PDB file of C-alpha atoms in Angstrom:
ATOM      1  CA  MET A   1     120.028  99.569 136.313  1.00 58.00           C
ATOM      2  CA  ILE A   2     120.045 101.697 133.192  1.00 63.00           C
ATOM      3  CA  SER A   3     116.279 101.252 132.869  1.00 68.00           C
ATOM      4  CA  ASN A   4     115.843 103.135 136.174  1.00 73.00           C
ATOM      5  CA  GLN A   5     118.065 105.973 134.988  1.00 79.00           C
ATOM      6  CA  PHE A   6     116.251 106.268 131.674  1.00 88.00           C
ATOM      7  CA  PRO A   7     112.543 105.367 132.058  1.00 92.00           C
ATOM      8  CA  PRO A   8     110.219 105.202 129.038  1.00 95.00           C
ATOM      9  CA  LEU A   9     109.503 108.532 127.390  1.00 96.00           C
ATOM     10  CA  PRO A  10     105.873 109.713 127.023  1.00 95.00           C
ATOM     11  CA  ASP A  11     103.902 107.106 125.043  1.00 96.00           C
ATOM     12  CA  GLU A  12     107.133 105.304 124.101  1.00 97.00           C
ATOM     13  CA  HIS A  13     106.579 101.741 122.944  1.00 97.00           C
ATOM     14  CA  ILE A  14     108.292  99.160 125.119  1.00 96.00           C
ATOM     15  CA  TYR A  15     110.432  97.890 122.218  1.00 96.00           C
ATOM     16  CA  SER A  16     111.465 101.440 121.383  1.00 97.00           C
ATOM     17  CA  TRP A  17     112.481 101.851 125.020  1.00 96.00           C
ATOM     18  CA  ILE A  18     114.716  98.775 124.912  1.00 95.00           C
ATOM     19  CA  ALA A  19     116.208  99.955 121.584  1.00 95.00           C
ATOM     20  CA  ARG A  20     116.952 103.358 123.108  1.00 95.00           C
ATOM     21  CA  LEU A  21     118.491 101.790 126.222  1.00 94.00           C
ATOM     22  CA  TYR A  22     120.734  99.725 123.980  1.00 94.00           C
ATOM     23  CA  ARG A  23     121.944 102.885 122.218  1.00 92.00           C
ATOM     24  CA  LEU A  24     122.602 104.556 125.575  1.00 92.00           C
ATOM     25  CA  SER A  25     124.261 101.544 127.178  1.00 90.00           C
ATOM     26  CA  GLY A  26     127.411 101.448 125.088  1.00 87.00           C
ATOM     27  CA  TYR A  27     127.270  97.651 124.846  1.00 89.00           C
ATOM     28  CA  PRO A  28     129.229  96.309 121.843  1.00 87.00           C
ATOM     29  CA  SER A  29     126.372  94.203 120.453  1.00 90.00           C
ATOM     30  CA  ARG A  30     122.622  93.661 120.745  1.00 91.00           C
ATOM     31  CA  SER A  31     123.032  90.067 121.865  1.00 89.00           C
ATOM     32  CA  TYR A  32     125.367  91.117 124.682  1.00 89.00           C
ATOM     33  CA  PHE A  33     122.963  93.819 125.836  1.00 91.00           C
ATOM     34  CA  LEU A  34     119.960  91.468 125.745  1.00 91.00           C
ATOM     35  CA  LYS A  35     121.612  88.728 127.827  1.00 87.00           C
ATOM     36  CA  LYS A  36     119.888  89.933 130.998  1.00 82.00           C
ATOM     37  CA  TYR A  37     116.474  89.432 129.395  1.00 86.00           C
ATOM     38  CA  ASP A  38     115.007  85.939 129.068  1.00 81.00           C
ATOM     39  CA  GLY A  39     112.468  86.587 126.310  1.00 79.00           C
ATOM     40  CA  ASP A  40     112.598  85.880 122.585  1.00 85.00           C
ATOM     41  CA  PHE A  41     113.842  89.065 120.914  1.00 92.00           C
ATOM     42  CA  ASN A  42     113.809  87.654 117.388  1.00 92.00           C
ATOM     43  CA  ASP A  43     110.213  88.778 116.737  1.00 89.00           C
ATOM     44  CA  LEU A  44     109.371  92.292 117.899  1.00 93.00           C
ATOM     45  CA  TYR A  45     106.168  93.289 116.136  1.00 92.00           C
ATOM     46  CA  ALA A  46     104.474  96.670 116.325  1.00 91.00           C
ATOM     47  CA  ASN A  47     100.910  95.960 117.441  1.00 84.00           C
ATOM     48  CA  ALA A  48     101.336  92.600 119.166  1.00 83.00           C
ATOM     49  CA  ALA A  49     101.039  92.434 122.938  1.00 81.00           C
ATOM     50  CA  PHE A  50     101.471  88.913 124.309  1.00 81.00           C
ATOM     51  CA  GLU A  51     105.106  88.298 123.433  1.00 85.00           C
ATOM     52  CA  SER A  52     107.787  86.888 125.719  1.00 85.00           C
ATOM     53  CA  ALA A  53     110.136  89.795 124.951  1.00 89.00           C
ATOM     54  CA  ALA A  54     107.593  92.362 126.185  1.00 88.00           C
ATOM     55  CA  PHE A  55     106.924  90.420 129.381  1.00 87.00           C
ATOM     56  CA  SER A  56     110.665  90.017 129.974  1.00 88.00           C
ATOM     57  CA  ILE A  57     111.202  93.774 129.686  1.00 90.00           C
ATOM     58  CA  VAL A  58     108.283  94.477 132.027  1.00 88.00           C
ATOM     59  CA  ARG A  59     109.536  91.895 134.516  1.00 86.00           C
ATOM     60  CA  ASN A  60     112.977  93.545 134.600  1.00 86.00           C
ATOM     61  CA  SER A  61     111.542  97.059 134.938  1.00 84.00           C
ATOM     62  CA  GLY A  62     110.541  96.720 138.581  1.00 79.00           C
ATOM     63  CA  THR A  63     107.698  95.172 140.553  1.00 77.00           C
ATOM     64  CA  GLY A  64     103.967  95.508 141.072  1.00 75.00           C
ATOM     65  CA  GLU A  65     102.557  98.884 140.125  1.00 82.00           C
ATOM     66  CA  LYS A  66     105.572  99.858 138.016  1.00 87.00           C
ATOM     67  CA  GLN A  67     105.207  96.714 135.902  1.00 85.00           C
ATOM     68  CA  GLN A  68     101.500  97.337 135.466  1.00 86.00           C
ATOM     69  CA  ASN A  69     102.014 100.973 134.464  1.00 90.00           C
ATOM     70  CA  ILE A  70     104.575 100.072 131.794  1.00 91.00           C
ATOM     71  CA  LEU A  71     102.332  97.337 130.398  1.00 89.00           C
ATOM     72  CA  TRP A  72      99.384  99.738 130.212  1.00 90.00           C
ATOM     73  CA  ASN A  73     101.203 102.856 129.026  1.00 93.00           C
ATOM     74  CA  ASN A  74     103.916 101.459 126.767  1.00 94.00           C
ATOM     75  CA  THR A  75     102.275  98.582 124.892  1.00 93.00           C
ATOM     76  CA  ALA A  76      99.035  97.915 123.008  1.00 92.00           C
ATOM     77  CA  PHE A  77      97.970  95.747 125.959  1.00 90.00           C
ATOM     78  CA  PRO A  78      94.944  97.881 127.057  1.00 91.00           C
ATOM     79  CA  LEU A  79      93.363  97.405 123.626  1.00 92.00           C
ATOM     80  CA  TRP A  80      94.231  93.682 123.547  1.00 92.00           C
ATOM     81  CA  LEU A  81      92.392  93.116 126.832  1.00 90.00           C
ATOM     82  CA  ILE A  82      89.129  93.010 124.886  1.00 92.00           C
ATOM     83  CA  SER A  83      90.342  89.753 123.327  1.00 90.00           C
ATOM     84  CA  MET A  84      90.719  88.087 126.716  1.00 86.00           C
ATOM     85  CA  PRO A  85      87.811  86.263 128.405  1.00 79.00           C
ATOM     86  CA  GLU A  86      86.085  88.543 130.906  1.00 71.00           C
ATOM     87  CA  GLN A  87      87.045  86.539 133.997  1.00 70.00           C
ATOM     88  CA  ALA A  88      90.725  86.470 133.039  1.00 70.00           C
ATOM     89  CA  SER A  89      90.926  90.191 132.268  1.00 71.00           C
ATOM     90  CA  TYR A  90      88.905  91.095 135.393  1.00 66.00           C
ATOM     91  CA  LYS A  91      91.331  89.157 137.583  1.00 64.00           C
ATOM     92  CA  LEU A  92      94.301  90.713 135.799  1.00 69.00           C
ATOM     93  CA  TYR A  93      93.449  94.365 136.365  1.00 65.00           C
ATOM     94  CA  ASN A  94      92.176  93.789 139.921  1.00 67.00           C
ATOM     95  CA  GLN A  95      94.994  91.525 141.123  1.00 65.00           C
ATOM     96  CA  PHE A  96      97.822  92.191 138.698  1.00 71.00           C
ATOM     97  CA  ASN A  97     100.203  89.257 138.389  1.00 72.00           C
ATOM     98  CA  LEU A  98     102.554  89.236 135.426  1.00 71.00           C
ATOM     99  CA  SER A  99     103.226  85.496 135.739  1.00 71.00           C
ATOM    100  CA  GLU A 100      99.605  84.750 134.822  1.00 69.00           C
ATOM    101  CA  LEU A 101     100.218  86.194 131.353  1.00 72.00           C
ATOM    102  CA  SER A 102     103.104  83.891 130.502  1.00 67.00           C
ATOM    103  CA  ASP A 103     100.881  81.171 129.024  1.00 71.00           C
ATOM    104  CA  ILE A 104      98.745  83.556 126.960  1.00 76.00           C
ATOM    105  CA  SER A 105      99.519  84.104 123.297  1.00 76.00           C
ATOM    106  CA  HIS A 106      97.697  85.305 120.191  1.00 78.00           C
ATOM    107  CA  MET A 107      97.231  83.974 116.699  1.00 80.00           C
ATOM    108  CA  ASN A 108      99.529  84.911 113.846  1.00 78.00           C
ATOM    109  CA  GLU A 109      96.991  86.672 111.623  1.00 81.00           C
ATOM    110  CA  GLN A 110      99.264  88.739 109.401  1.00 77.00           C
ATOM    111  CA  LEU A 111      97.797  87.192 106.246  1.00 79.00           C
ATOM    112  CA  LEU A 112      94.214  87.775 107.399  1.00 87.00           C
ATOM    113  CA  LEU A 113      94.382  91.474 108.242  1.00 92.00           C
ATOM    114  CA  GLY A 114      94.374  94.236 105.652  1.00 93.00           C
ATOM    115  CA  PHE A 115      96.040  97.168 107.419  1.00 95.00           C
ATOM    116  CA  SER A 116      99.763  97.931 107.621  1.00 94.00           C
ATOM    117  CA  ARG A 117     101.721  95.933 110.213  1.00 93.00           C
ATOM    118  CA  ASN A 118     104.861  98.038 109.799  1.00 96.00           C
ATOM    119  CA  TRP A 119     106.254 100.251 112.513  1.00 98.00           C
ATOM    120  CA  HIS A 120     104.708 103.707 112.145  1.00 98.00           C
ATOM    121  CA  ALA A 121     105.739 107.254 112.992  1.00 98.00           C
ATOM    122  CA  CYS A 122     104.375 110.802 112.758  1.00 98.00           C
ATOM    123  CA  SER A 123     106.491 113.414 110.983  1.00 97.00           C
ATOM    124  CA  SER A 124     105.685 116.076 113.598  1.00 98.00           C
ATOM    125  CA  CYS A 125     106.400 113.716 116.507  1.00 98.00           C
ATOM    126  CA  LEU A 126     109.761 112.798 114.953  1.00 97.00           C
ATOM    127  CA  LYS A 127     110.746 116.452 114.818  1.00 97.00           C
ATOM    128  CA  GLU A 128     109.466 117.278 118.294  1.00 97.00           C
ATOM    129  CA  ASP A 129     111.126 114.245 119.895  1.00 97.00           C
ATOM    130  CA  GLU A 130     114.466 115.085 118.282  1.00 96.00           C
ATOM    131  CA  GLU A 131     114.244 118.656 119.589  1.00 97.00           C
ATOM    132  CA  LYS A 132     113.117 117.706 123.102  1.00 96.00           C
ATOM    133  CA  TYR A 133     114.954 114.438 123.773  1.00 95.00           C
ATOM    134  CA  GLY A 134     117.753 114.453 121.213  1.00 93.00           C
ATOM    135  CA  MET A 135     116.422 111.228 119.700  1.00 93.00           C
ATOM    136  CA  SER A 136     113.162 110.202 118.020  1.00 96.00           C
ATOM    137  CA  TYR A 137     111.370 107.076 119.193  1.00 98.00           C
ATOM    138  CA  TRP A 138     108.450 104.788 118.350  1.00 98.00           C
ATOM    139  CA  HIS A 139     105.158 105.872 119.938  1.00 98.00           C
ATOM    140  CA  THR A 140     102.744 103.265 121.283  1.00 97.00           C
ATOM    141  CA  GLU A 141      99.609 104.946 119.897  1.00 97.00           C
ATOM    142  CA  HIS A 142     101.091 104.997 116.392  1.00 98.00           C
ATOM    143  CA  GLN A 143     101.385 101.181 116.475  1.00 97.00           C
ATOM    144  CA  LEU A 144      97.783 100.362 117.423  1.00 97.00           C
ATOM    145  CA  PRO A 145      96.219  97.870 114.995  1.00 96.00           C
ATOM    146  CA  SER A 146      94.522  99.591 112.024  1.00 97.00           C
ATOM    147  CA  VAL A 147      95.274 103.152 113.220  1.00 97.00           C
ATOM    148  CA  ILE A 148      96.340 105.568 110.461  1.00 98.00           C
ATOM    149  CA  THR A 149      96.774 108.970 112.156  1.00 97.00           C
ATOM    150  CA  CYS A 150      98.627 110.612 115.014  1.00 97.00           C
ATOM    151  CA  LEU A 151      96.143 111.664 117.691  1.00 94.00           C
ATOM    152  CA  LYS A 152      98.230 114.659 118.777  1.00 95.00           C
ATOM    153  CA  HIS A 153      98.924 116.170 115.344  1.00 96.00           C
ATOM    154  CA  ASN A 154      96.038 114.755 113.319  1.00 95.00           C
ATOM    155  CA  LYS A 155      98.456 113.673 110.576  1.00 97.00           C
ATOM    156  CA  ILE A 156      98.580 110.515 108.492  1.00 98.00           C
ATOM    157  CA  LEU A 157     101.196 108.160 109.923  1.00 98.00           C
ATOM    158  CA  LEU A 158     104.307 107.161 108.004  1.00 98.00           C
ATOM    159  CA  LYS A 159     105.969 103.786 107.493  1.00 98.00           C
ATOM    160  CA  PRO A 160     109.528 103.041 106.308  1.00 98.00           C
ATOM    161  CA  THR A 161     109.613 102.920 102.512  1.00 97.00           C
ATOM    162  CA  ASP A 162     111.569  99.660 102.609  1.00 95.00           C
ATOM    163  CA  GLY A 163     109.237  98.218 105.235  1.00 94.00           C
ATOM    164  CA  LEU A 164     109.920  97.463 108.886  1.00 97.00           C
ATOM    165  CA  LYS A 165     107.668  94.893 110.557  1.00 95.00           C
ATOM    166  CA  ASN A 166     110.205  93.373 112.936  1.00 95.00           C
ATOM    167  CA  LEU A 167     112.236  95.534 115.323  1.00 95.00           C
ATOM    168  CA  SER A 168     114.625  92.718 116.235  1.00 94.00           C
ATOM    169  CA  ARG A 169     117.599  94.853 115.133  1.00 94.00           C
ATOM    170  CA  LEU A 170     116.472  97.520 117.659  1.00 95.00           C
ATOM    171  CA  THR A 171     116.121 100.158 114.949  1.00 96.00           C
ATOM    172  CA  LEU A 172     114.957 103.620 116.038  1.00 97.00           C
ATOM    173  CA  PRO A 173     113.151 106.081 113.714  1.00 97.00           C
ATOM    174  CA  PHE A 174     116.145 108.391 113.237  1.00 95.00           C
ATOM    175  CA  LEU A 175     117.924 105.511 111.476  1.00 95.00           C
ATOM    176  CA  ILE A 176     115.214 105.302 108.792  1.00 96.00           C
ATOM    177  CA  ASP A 177     116.249 106.975 105.511  1.00 95.00           C
ATOM    178  CA  SER A 178     112.902 107.153 103.716  1.00 97.00           C
ATOM    179  CA  TRP A 179     109.230 107.216 104.690  1.00 98.00           C
ATOM    180  CA  GLU A 180     105.871 106.945 102.958  1.00 98.00           C
ATOM    181  CA  PRO A 181     102.246 107.312 104.163  1.00 98.00           C
ATOM    182  CA  VAL A 182     100.587 104.205 105.591  1.00 97.00           C
ATOM    183  CA  ILE A 183      97.567 105.076 103.453  1.00 96.00           C
ATOM    184  CA  TYR A 184      96.723 107.577 100.693  1.00 93.00           C
ATOM    185  CA  ARG A 185      93.455 109.537 100.815  1.00 93.00           C
ATOM    186  CA  PRO A 186      91.598 107.378 103.347  1.00 95.00           C
ATOM    187  CA  ALA A 187      87.848 107.053 102.958  1.00 96.00           C
ATOM    188  CA  SER A 188      85.745 108.849 105.571  1.00 96.00           C
ATOM    189  CA  SER A 189      84.664 105.492 107.003  1.00 96.00           C
ATOM    190  CA  ILE A 190      88.322 104.612 107.723  1.00 97.00           C
ATOM    191  CA  SER A 191      88.917 108.024 109.318  1.00 96.00           C
ATOM    192  CA  GLN A 192      85.872 107.591 111.566  1.00 96.00           C
ATOM    193  CA  TRP A 193      87.027 104.103 112.534  1.00 97.00           C
ATOM    194  CA  ASN A 194      90.498 105.474 113.291  1.00 97.00           C
ATOM    195  CA  ASN A 195      89.000 108.014 115.704  1.00 95.00           C
ATOM    196  CA  PHE A 196      86.950 105.273 117.337  1.00 96.00           C
ATOM    197  CA  ILE A 197      90.024 103.075 117.943  1.00 96.00           C
ATOM    198  CA  LEU A 198      92.055 105.944 119.389  1.00 96.00           C
ATOM    199  CA  LYS A 199      89.237 106.887 121.749  1.00 95.00           C
ATOM    200  CA  VAL A 200      88.668 103.296 122.892  1.00 95.00           C
ATOM    201  CA  HIS A 201      92.391 102.915 123.538  1.00 95.00           C
ATOM    202  CA  GLN A 202      92.421 106.172 125.488  1.00 94.00           C
ATOM    203  CA  LEU A 203      89.507 105.007 127.660  1.00 94.00           C
ATOM    204  CA  SER A 204      91.125 101.589 128.114  1.00 93.00           C
ATOM    205  CA  ARG A 205      94.245 103.260 129.477  1.00 92.00           C
ATOM    206  CA  GLU A 206      92.277 105.496 131.846  1.00 92.00           C
ATOM    207  CA  ASP A 207      89.935 102.743 133.069  1.00 91.00           C
ATOM    208  CA  LYS A 208      91.502  99.290 133.273  1.00 87.00           C
ATOM    209  CA  SER A 209      88.073  97.624 133.296  1.00 89.00           C
ATOM    210  CA  PHE A 210      86.832  99.356 130.128  1.00 93.00           C
ATOM    211  CA  SER A 211      87.858  96.713 127.565  1.00 91.00           C
ATOM    212  CA  SER A 212      86.450  93.900 129.669  1.00 90.00           C
ATOM    213  CA  ARG A 213      83.126  95.695 130.177  1.00 92.00           C
ATOM    214  CA  LEU A 214      82.912  96.478 126.459  1.00 95.00           C
ATOM    215  CA  ARG A 215      83.426  92.801 125.581  1.00 93.00           C
ATOM    216  CA  CYS A 216      80.784  91.819 128.142  1.00 91.00           C
ATOM    217  CA  GLN A 217      78.212  94.161 126.560  1.00 94.00           C
ATOM    218  CA  ILE A 218      79.027  92.805 123.097  1.00 94.00           C
ATOM    219  CA  ASN A 219      78.477  89.235 124.296  1.00 91.00           C
ATOM    220  CA  ASP A 220      75.208  90.202 125.986  1.00 91.00           C
ATOM    221  CA  LYS A 221      73.976  91.770 122.760  1.00 91.00           C
ATOM    222  CA  ILE A 222      74.994  88.959 120.412  1.00 88.00           C
ATOM    223  CA  LYS A 223      73.735  86.074 122.542  1.00 79.00           C
ATOM    224  CA  ILE A 224      74.535  83.152 120.264  1.00 77.00           C
ATOM    225  CA  LYS A 225      73.110  80.519 122.572  1.00 66.00           C
ATOM    226  CA  SER A 226      73.783  77.369 120.591  1.00 69.00           C
ATOM    227  CA  LYS A 227      76.994  75.435 121.180  1.00 75.00           C
ATOM    228  CA  TYR A 228      76.645  73.771 117.780  1.00 80.00           C
ATOM    229  CA  ARG A 229      78.868  75.248 115.110  1.00 83.00           C
ATOM    230  CA  LYS A 230      76.298  74.885 112.298  1.00 86.00           C
ATOM    231  CA  LYS A 231      73.749  76.992 114.179  1.00 87.00           C
ATOM    232  CA  ARG A 232      76.388  79.554 115.063  1.00 87.00           C
ATOM    233  CA  ILE A 233      77.362  79.803 111.399  1.00 90.00           C
ATOM    234  CA  ASP A 234      73.703  80.229 110.438  1.00 90.00           C
ATOM    235  CA  TRP A 235      73.425  83.103 112.925  1.00 90.00           C
ATOM    236  CA  CYS A 236      76.555  84.724 111.487  1.00 92.00           C
ATOM    237  CA  ASP A 237      75.370  84.344 107.896  1.00 91.00           C
ATOM    238  CA  GLU A 238      72.005  85.838 108.848  1.00 92.00           C
ATOM    239  CA  HIS A 239      73.683  88.936 110.331  1.00 93.00           C
ATOM    240  CA  THR A 240      76.594  89.343 107.902  1.00 94.00           C
ATOM    241  CA  LEU A 241      74.768  91.840 105.647  1.00 94.00           C
ATOM    242  CA  SER A 242      73.983  94.078 108.631  1.00 95.00           C
ATOM    243  CA  PHE A 243      77.607  93.869 109.792  1.00 96.00           C
ATOM    244  CA  GLU A 244      79.038  94.647 106.356  1.00 95.00           C
ATOM    245  CA  THR A 245      76.593  97.514 105.750  1.00 96.00           C
ATOM    246  CA  ALA A 246      77.481  99.134 109.081  1.00 96.00           C
ATOM    247  CA  LEU A 247      81.215  99.052 108.384  1.00 96.00           C
ATOM    248  CA  GLY A 248      81.146  99.699 104.641  1.00 96.00           C
ATOM    249  CA  SER A 249      83.298  98.372 101.816  1.00 95.00           C
ATOM    250  CA  SER A 250      86.318 100.667 102.313  1.00 96.00           C
ATOM    251  CA  LEU A 251      86.639  99.929 106.017  1.00 97.00           C
ATOM    252  CA  LEU A 252      86.163  96.184 105.543  1.00 96.00           C
ATOM    253  CA  LYS A 253      89.001  96.149 102.991  1.00 95.00           C
ATOM    254  CA  HIS A 254      91.172  98.166 105.369  1.00 96.00           C
ATOM    255  CA  LEU A 255      90.599  95.713 108.224  1.00 96.00           C
ATOM    256  CA  PHE A 256      90.299  92.301 106.599  1.00 95.00           C
ATOM    257  CA  ARG A 257      92.388  91.122 103.679  1.00 92.00           C
ATOM    258  CA  THR A 258      89.704  88.712 102.499  1.00 90.00           C
ATOM    259  CA  TYR A 259      87.625  91.701 101.322  1.00 91.00           C
ATOM    260  CA  SER A 260      90.405  93.084  99.154  1.00 83.00           C
ATOM    261  CA  VAL A 261      91.610  89.918  97.412  1.00 74.00           C
ATOM    262  CA  ASN A 262      89.921  87.393  95.165  1.00 64.00           C
ATOM    263  CA  ASN A 263      88.150  84.958  97.469  1.00 56.00           C
ATOM    264  CA  LYS A 264      87.946  81.638  95.610  1.00 53.00           C
ATOM    265  CA  SER A 265      85.902  80.027  98.359  1.00 53.00           C
ATOM    266  CA  GLY A 266      83.021  82.465  97.944  1.00 57.00           C
ATOM    267  CA  LYS A 267      81.947  85.521  99.936  1.00 77.00           C
ATOM    268  CA  PRO A 268      84.048  86.619 102.926  1.00 84.00           C
ATOM    269  CA  ARG A 269      82.663  85.230 106.178  1.00 86.00           C
ATOM    270  CA  VAL A 270      84.495  87.253 108.805  1.00 91.00           C
ATOM    271  CA  LEU A 271      81.716  86.902 111.384  1.00 92.00           C
ATOM    272  CA  ALA A 272      81.638  83.127 111.032  1.00 89.00           C
ATOM    273  CA  SER A 273      85.425  82.786 111.124  1.00 87.00           C
ATOM    274  CA  PHE A 274      85.480  84.745 114.387  1.00 88.00           C
ATOM    275  CA  LEU A 275      82.291  83.699 116.187  1.00 87.00           C
ATOM    276  CA  ALA A 276      82.024  80.126 114.882  1.00 77.00           C
ATOM    277  CA  PRO A 277      85.602  78.941 114.255  1.00 73.00           C
ATOM    278  CA  GLN A 278      86.528  75.414 113.227  1.00 56.00           C
ATOM    279  CA  GLY A 279      87.639  73.508 116.325  1.00 54.00           C
ATOM    280  CA  MET A 280      88.766  74.907 119.663  1.00 51.00           C
ATOM    281  CA  VAL A 281      90.672  78.195 119.511  1.00 56.00           C
ATOM    282  CA  LYS A 282      92.881  78.784 122.540  1.00 65.00           C
ATOM    283  CA  LEU A 283      94.929  81.626 121.078  1.00 80.00           C
ATOM    284  CA  LEU A 284      93.646  85.199 121.299  1.00 86.00           C
ATOM    285  CA  ARG A 285      92.373  86.896 118.155  1.00 89.00           C
ATOM    286  CA  ASN A 286      93.437  90.381 117.115  1.00 93.00           C
ATOM    287  CA  PRO A 287      91.337  93.034 118.938  1.00 94.00           C
ATOM    288  CA  VAL A 288      90.086  94.477 115.635  1.00 96.00           C
ATOM    289  CA  TYR A 289      87.595  91.584 115.484  1.00 95.00           C
ATOM    290  CA  TRP A 290      85.996  92.522 118.805  1.00 95.00           C
ATOM    291  CA  LEU A 291      86.252  96.217 117.994  1.00 97.00           C
ATOM    292  CA  ALA A 292      84.573  95.666 114.616  1.00 97.00           C
ATOM    293  CA  LEU A 293      81.686  93.999 116.473  1.00 96.00           C
ATOM    294  CA  ALA A 294      81.561  96.972 118.841  1.00 97.00           C
ATOM    295  CA  TYR A 295      81.543  99.396 115.908  1.00 97.00           C
ATOM    296  CA  TRP A 296      78.701  97.472 114.282  1.00 96.00           C
ATOM    297  CA  LEU A 297      76.648  97.425 117.493  1.00 95.00           C
ATOM    298  CA  LYS A 298      77.723 100.836 118.804  1.00 94.00           C
ATOM    299  CA  ALA A 299      74.209 102.280 118.976  1.00 93.00           C
ATOM    300  CA  GLU A 300      73.172  99.450 121.298  1.00 93.00           C
ATOM    301  CA  LEU A 301      76.177  99.421 123.651  1.00 94.00           C
ATOM    302  CA  PRO A 302      75.733 101.927 126.525  1.00 94.00           C
ATOM    303  CA  ILE A 303      79.444 101.881 127.370  1.00 94.00           C
ATOM    304  CA  LEU A 304      80.188 103.527 124.014  1.00 93.00           C
ATOM    305  CA  ASP A 305      77.921 106.521 124.596  1.00 88.00           C
ATOM    306  CA  LYS A 306      80.865 108.574 125.884  1.00 74.00           C
ATOM    307  CA  VAL A 307      82.960 107.555 122.867  1.00 78.00           C
ATOM    308  CA  PHE A 308      80.554 109.038 120.366  1.00 73.00           C
ATOM    309  CA  ASP A 309      79.413 111.943 122.554  1.00 65.00           C
ATOM    310  CA  ASP A 310      83.034 113.063 122.579  1.00 60.00           C
ATOM    311  CA  GLU A 311      83.930 111.856 119.097  1.00 55.00           C
ATOM    312  CA  LEU A 312      87.331 112.904 117.833  1.00 42.00           C
ATOM    313  CA  SER A 313      87.578 114.854 114.588  1.00 40.00           C
ATOM    314  CA  CYS A 314      90.084 114.144 111.862  1.00 39.00           C
ATOM    315  CA  GLN A 315      90.904 116.234 108.785  1.00 38.00           C
ATOM    316  CA  PHE A 316      93.159 115.322 105.937  1.00 33.00           C
TER     317      PHE A 316
END
C-alpha cells in the first residue's frame, strides 16, 4: 500500500497525510482515490478528532500499535481525551481498540467558540518542509484548538486569507496563494494560555494517561455533588466571577464567542452551559472547556506542577 511506502511526516496531521498520498498516487480524482476508505470525507476539520474519516484512515494504516501511534501523533486525539469520561479513556489507552471509538462523536460548537477554526500553518515550517521534503504539509500541533503559535519557531500561525475550514478537497499548504495571521498582537493572557495548551498536548502525547488523570483531578476539585440542575447552576453562578477573573477578558473572548458578541440573554454563563447543561449530553464537548477549568484551578491541581515549573516562553 502507498501508505506503507510514504508514512506520515513528523507531526503531519492525518488529513494532510491523506492529501499528500493522493498527490503521490497519481489517481485521476479524489473520489477514485478515496474509494478504499469507508469514512465520510466531506467534512475534514482541523481540530476535530472523532470523525469517521480519521478512524477510516487509521484503520487502513495497519493494526494495533501502528494505529495507536498514528492516532496519538497525527491527530488532536491526545488533547481530546480529556473530554472523554475517565473509565472510557482509561480503557482506551490500556487496551487500545479502535472499534470502541466508532460510536463516539463530539458536538458541533463552531458558533460557540471564539478562536479560528481554519487550517493553520507556520511560515518557517512551510519553508523548511519544502526544502526537506519537497512539499509543505499541515502540522498537527498547528491545528490544536485555540493555539496561535508554532512551538518550534515561536511564530504566530497563519491562516489562508480566503479561509479554509474544510479540507475535503485535500488541499495542501503549497496550493494556498495568500496567508494572514490567525491573530494580531495577542494579549499576554492569550500567549500564556497558548503555552499551556502546547505543553499539555506535549505531555498528553508522552503519557497516554495524562489527560484522563487531569480530568480526574478537576472533577475531584470541583465536586458538584447535586444531581439537580438548579443546584448545579447555582454552584456555577457562585464561582463564575472567580473563573472569569482567573482567565481574564481577552482570553475569554479568544475562547468563547459569547464573550465577544452582544449577549441578549444576559451575562455569559460558560460554566453553567458546560457543567449544568440542559438535558442529557451524550456528545463530547470541545477540550477547551475542560482545559479552561484546568487553567482556572491550576494552582490546586498537582498534575500541572510540571507544566508551570517548565513553562514555555513566547515572544512576539
